[in-house]
């Protein structure tokens, strides 16, 4: 199975901050990576696929980059509604696997 | 709009089975697949299984290979996930998600989740 590791596990930030989350795979996944936003009691929100393609309707402050084994999710200017947990997920091969999540909390 | 509406929460005893439904709307159900993902309390997301409605292909995580049965009813645009031989560590929120893609598939629309509690 492909192991996905995110860092940091928790991130404290303020509204307006630029935030970067890292996701690393233990073997190449080319660019078959997705990012999701999760909030308690809600359906996870699909943000990015193919490592850097923004899903339709997702604000442009979100961006993704990387290929191979190292990836990043960047929020250019954190908004109040962005405080949530973010997950990366590889879909290069089965079983699909997620990172453990990065909680973005209010500083 | 594209939506997945899941069935309500369930409380089950160890050893029992649970069947969760996921009703799709806003798109042609038979053209997409459905995946199931769970989140145990305080834990991250765990992918369970995948069914491609287009060709009937299924994939399972090893942990669920022998315990999960996925079915779909195209007449009602509903997917079902049955988990058997429940254990206390199966207590979790179970999400369905639509799968989309070409050569590689990903989950683009998710249901809000169904809470399954396993307790004696």
Short mmCIF file of C-alpha atoms in Angstrom, two decimals:
data_model
loop_
_atom_site.label_atom_id
_atom_site.label_comp_id
_atom_site.label_asym_id
_atom_site.label_seq_id
_atom_site.Cartn_x
_atom_site.Cartn_y
_atom_site.Cartn_z
CA UNK A 1 0.00 0.00 0.00
CA UNK A 2 1.13 3.55 -0.68
CA UNK A 3 1.65 5.50 2.52
CA UNK A 4 0.76 9.19 2.57
CA UNK A 5 2.23 11.49 5.20
CA UNK A 6 1.06 15.03 5.79
CA UNK A 7 2.75 17.79 7.71
CA UNK A 8 2.12 19.52 9.92
CA UNK A 9 -0.60 17.68 11.81
CA UNK A 10 -1.90 20.95 13.20
CA UNK A 11 -1.35 24.45 11.96
CA UNK A 12 -2.33 27.64 13.80
CA UNK A 13 -2.95 30.63 11.56
CA UNK A 14 -4.81 33.89 11.32
CA UNK A 15 -7.27 35.20 8.77
CA UNK A 16 -5.28 36.53 5.82
CA UNK A 17 -2.28 34.27 6.37
CA UNK A 18 -0.71 32.22 3.61
CA UNK A 19 -0.85 28.57 4.59
CA UNK A 20 1.04 25.62 3.11
CA UNK A 21 0.39 21.96 3.82
CA UNK A 22 2.75 19.24 2.67
CA UNK A 23 1.89 15.71 1.59
CA UNK A 24 4.47 13.05 0.84
CA UNK A 25 4.02 9.61 -0.69
CA UNK A 26 6.42 6.76 0.03
CA UNK A 27 6.58 5.92 -3.68
CA UNK A 28 5.80 7.81 -6.82
CA UNK A 29 2.17 8.58 -7.48
CA UNK A 30 2.98 10.74 -10.52
CA UNK A 31 0.31 13.46 -10.17
CA UNK A 32 -2.59 11.28 -9.08
CA UNK A 33 -3.32 13.24 -5.94
CA UNK A 34 -6.47 14.86 -4.59
CA UNK A 35 -7.06 17.29 -1.75
CA UNK A 36 -10.18 17.48 0.42
CA UNK A 37 -11.45 19.79 3.11
CA UNK A 38 -13.30 18.26 6.04
CA UNK A 39 -15.51 19.86 8.66
CA UNK A 40 -17.35 18.03 11.45
CA UNK A 41 -20.82 16.88 10.45
CA UNK A 42 -20.39 17.91 6.84
CA UNK A 43 -19.61 16.14 3.61
CA UNK A 44 -15.92 16.43 2.74
CA UNK A 45 -15.34 19.11 0.15
CA UNK A 46 -13.35 18.16 -2.94
CA UNK A 47 -10.77 20.84 -3.73
CA UNK A 48 -8.09 19.68 -6.14
CA UNK A 49 -7.35 16.71 -8.41
CA UNK A 50 -4.40 15.66 -10.47
CA UNK A 51 -2.25 17.44 -7.90
CA UNK A 52 -2.89 20.95 -9.21
CA UNK A 53 -6.24 21.15 -11.00
CA UNK A 54 -8.75 23.20 -9.06
CA UNK A 55 -12.22 21.70 -8.96
CA UNK A 56 -14.91 23.91 -10.44
CA UNK A 57 -16.36 26.27 -7.87
CA UNK A 58 -13.42 26.09 -5.48
CA UNK A 59 -12.04 29.54 -4.62
CA UNK A 60 -8.85 30.48 -6.42
CA UNK A 61 -7.05 31.10 -3.13
CA UNK A 62 -6.58 27.32 -3.03
CA UNK A 63 -3.79 25.87 -5.15
CA UNK A 64 -1.93 22.61 -5.38
CA UNK A 65 1.47 21.67 -6.70
CA UNK A 66 3.95 18.82 -6.90
CA UNK A 67 4.49 15.54 -8.65
CA UNK A 68 6.15 12.23 -7.95
CA UNK A 69 6.25 11.97 -4.18
CA UNK A 70 6.05 15.53 -2.84
CA UNK A 71 2.99 17.74 -2.96
CA UNK A 72 1.69 20.92 -1.39
CA UNK A 73 -1.66 22.58 -0.82
CA UNK A 74 -1.52 26.34 -0.44
CA UNK A 75 -4.20 28.72 0.74
CA UNK A 76 -3.04 32.16 -0.33
CA UNK A 77 -5.13 34.19 2.11
CA UNK A 78 -6.88 32.22 4.81
CA UNK A 79 -10.57 32.99 5.23
CA UNK A 80 -12.77 32.24 8.27
CA UNK A 81 -14.51 29.40 6.42
CA UNK A 82 -11.16 27.73 5.69
CA UNK A 83 -10.57 26.60 9.26
CA UNK A 84 -10.97 22.87 8.79
CA UNK A 85 -9.00 19.67 8.38
CA UNK A 86 -7.34 19.00 5.04
CA UNK A 87 -6.56 15.59 3.62
CA UNK A 88 -4.50 14.47 0.68
CA UNK A 89 -5.35 11.21 -1.05
CA UNK A 90 -3.54 9.21 -3.69
CA UNK A 91 -5.46 7.51 -6.45
CA UNK A 92 -2.51 6.16 -8.40
CA UNK A 93 -3.24 2.64 -7.25
CA UNK A 94 -5.56 0.62 -5.02
CA UNK A 95 -6.04 0.70 -2.14
CA UNK A 96 -6.58 4.43 -2.21
CA UNK A 97 -4.93 5.96 0.82
CA UNK A 98 -5.22 9.26 2.66
CA UNK A 99 -2.83 11.36 4.61
CA UNK A 100 -3.64 11.59 8.30
CA UNK A 101 -4.97 15.12 7.92
CA UNK A 102 -3.83 18.63 8.78
CA UNK A 103 -6.03 20.63 11.09
CA UNK A 104 -5.94 24.36 10.38
CA UNK A 105 -7.01 26.17 13.52
CA UNK A 106 -7.42 29.76 14.56
CA UNK A 107 -4.32 31.30 16.06
CA UNK B 1 -27.22 19.97 -8.30
CA UNK B 2 -25.29 16.74 -7.80
CA UNK B 3 -26.16 15.34 -4.40
CA UNK B 4 -25.72 12.16 -2.41
CA UNK B 5 -28.16 11.65 0.44
CA UNK B 6 -27.38 8.93 2.92
CA UNK B 7 -29.56 6.96 5.29
CA UNK B 8 -29.83 7.76 8.97
CA UNK B 9 -27.66 6.67 11.83
CA UNK B 10 -27.65 3.11 13.09
CA UNK B 11 -26.85 1.39 16.37
CA UNK B 12 -25.83 -2.25 16.09
CA UNK B 13 -24.55 -4.98 18.34
CA UNK B 14 -21.20 -6.70 17.72
CA UNK B 15 -21.53 -9.47 15.16
CA UNK B 16 -24.50 -7.88 13.43
CA UNK B 17 -24.62 -6.32 9.97
CA UNK B 18 -25.49 -2.82 8.84
CA UNK B 19 -26.66 -1.62 5.45
CA UNK B 20 -26.15 2.02 4.53
CA UNK B 21 -27.85 3.60 1.54
CA UNK B 22 -26.71 6.47 -0.64
CA UNK B 23 -29.26 8.04 -2.98
CA UNK B 24 -27.86 10.03 -5.88
CA UNK B 25 -29.51 12.88 -7.71
CA UNK B 26 -28.54 15.52 -10.24
CA UNK B 27 -26.59 13.23 -12.57
CA UNK B 28 -26.87 9.99 -14.53
CA UNK B 29 -26.18 7.42 -11.84
CA UNK B 30 -25.17 4.62 -14.18
CA UNK B 31 -22.39 6.71 -15.72
CA UNK B 32 -20.39 7.03 -12.51
CA UNK B 33 -19.16 4.84 -9.72
CA UNK B 34 -19.54 5.06 -5.97
CA UNK B 35 -16.87 4.76 -3.34
CA UNK B 36 -17.18 4.28 0.42
CA UNK B 37 -14.96 5.96 2.98
CA UNK B 38 -15.22 5.90 6.75
CA UNK B 39 -13.97 8.06 9.59
CA UNK B 40 -13.74 6.64 13.08
CA UNK B 41 -14.02 9.03 16.03
CA UNK B 42 -10.92 11.20 16.25
CA UNK B 43 -9.36 9.48 13.26
CA UNK B 44 -8.72 10.33 9.63
CA UNK B 45 -10.38 9.10 6.46
CA UNK B 46 -10.15 5.44 5.51
CA UNK B 47 -11.05 4.22 2.03
CA UNK B 48 -13.11 1.04 2.05
CA UNK B 49 -14.35 0.06 -1.38
CA UNK B 50 -15.34 1.18 -4.86
CA UNK B 51 -17.88 0.09 -7.43
CA UNK B 52 -17.88 1.28 -11.01
CA UNK B 53 -21.49 1.40 -12.17
CA UNK B 54 -20.42 1.62 -15.78
CA UNK B 55 -18.73 -1.78 -15.97
CA UNK B 56 -19.46 -3.37 -12.60
CA UNK B 57 -15.82 -3.40 -11.53
CA UNK B 58 -15.25 -3.45 -7.78
CA UNK B 59 -12.23 -2.76 -5.60
CA UNK B 60 -11.83 -3.32 -1.88
CA UNK B 61 -9.36 -2.36 0.79
CA UNK B 62 -7.95 -5.52 2.28
CA UNK B 63 -9.50 -4.77 5.68
CA UNK B 64 -12.96 -4.98 4.13
CA UNK B 65 -12.51 -7.54 1.38
CA UNK B 66 -14.49 -10.24 3.18
CA UNK B 67 -16.97 -8.10 5.10
CA UNK B 68 -18.30 -5.48 2.68
CA UNK B 69 -20.99 -6.03 0.06
CA UNK B 70 -21.70 -3.17 -2.33
CA UNK B 71 -24.77 -3.08 -4.50
CA UNK B 72 -26.47 -0.51 -6.66
CA UNK B 73 -30.05 -0.04 -7.84
CA UNK B 74 -30.03 2.00 -11.01
CA UNK B 75 -33.83 2.25 -11.02
CA UNK B 76 -33.68 4.38 -7.86
CA UNK B 77 -30.12 5.74 -8.31
CA UNK B 78 -29.19 4.29 -4.96
CA UNK B 79 -26.01 2.59 -3.81
CA UNK B 80 -25.81 0.34 -0.78
CA UNK B 81 -22.95 -0.75 1.42
CA UNK B 82 -23.45 -3.65 3.79
CA UNK B 83 -20.82 -4.27 6.45
CA UNK B 84 -21.02 -7.63 8.18
CA UNK B 85 -19.63 -9.08 11.41
CA UNK B 86 -19.52 -5.68 13.05
CA UNK B 87 -16.96 -4.97 15.75
CA UNK B 88 -16.69 -2.07 18.16
CA UNK B 89 -13.91 -0.56 16.06
CA UNK B 90 -16.32 -0.31 13.13
CA UNK B 91 -17.95 2.58 14.97
CA UNK B 92 -17.52 5.42 12.50
CA UNK B 93 -19.14 7.83 10.10
CA UNK B 94 -19.52 6.16 6.72
CA UNK B 95 -19.48 8.36 3.62
CA UNK B 96 -20.37 7.53 0.07
CA UNK B 97 -18.74 9.50 -2.71
CA UNK B 98 -19.19 9.71 -6.45
CA UNK B 99 -16.17 8.69 -8.44
CA UNK B 100 -15.15 10.53 -11.56
CA UNK B 101 -12.23 10.44 -13.94
CA UNK B 102 -10.72 8.84 -17.01
CA UNK B 103 -7.74 6.56 -16.59
CA UNK B 104 -7.66 7.30 -12.88
CA UNK B 105 -10.70 7.96 -10.77
CA UNK B 106 -11.23 10.25 -7.80
CA UNK B 107 -14.06 11.19 -5.46
CA UNK B 108 -15.69 14.49 -6.35
CA UNK B 109 -19.02 14.63 -4.51
CA UNK B 110 -19.56 13.21 -1.06
CA UNK B 111 -22.51 12.38 1.12
CA UNK B 112 -22.71 13.87 4.62
CA UNK B 113 -22.19 10.49 6.17
CA UNK B 114 -24.05 7.89 8.18
CA UNK B 115 -23.05 7.31 11.79
CA UNK B 116 -22.81 3.65 12.69
CA UNK B 117 -22.36 2.83 16.35
CA UNK B 118 -21.42 -0.69 17.34
CA UNK B 119 -22.04 -1.37 21.00
CA UNK B 120 -23.23 -4.21 23.14
#
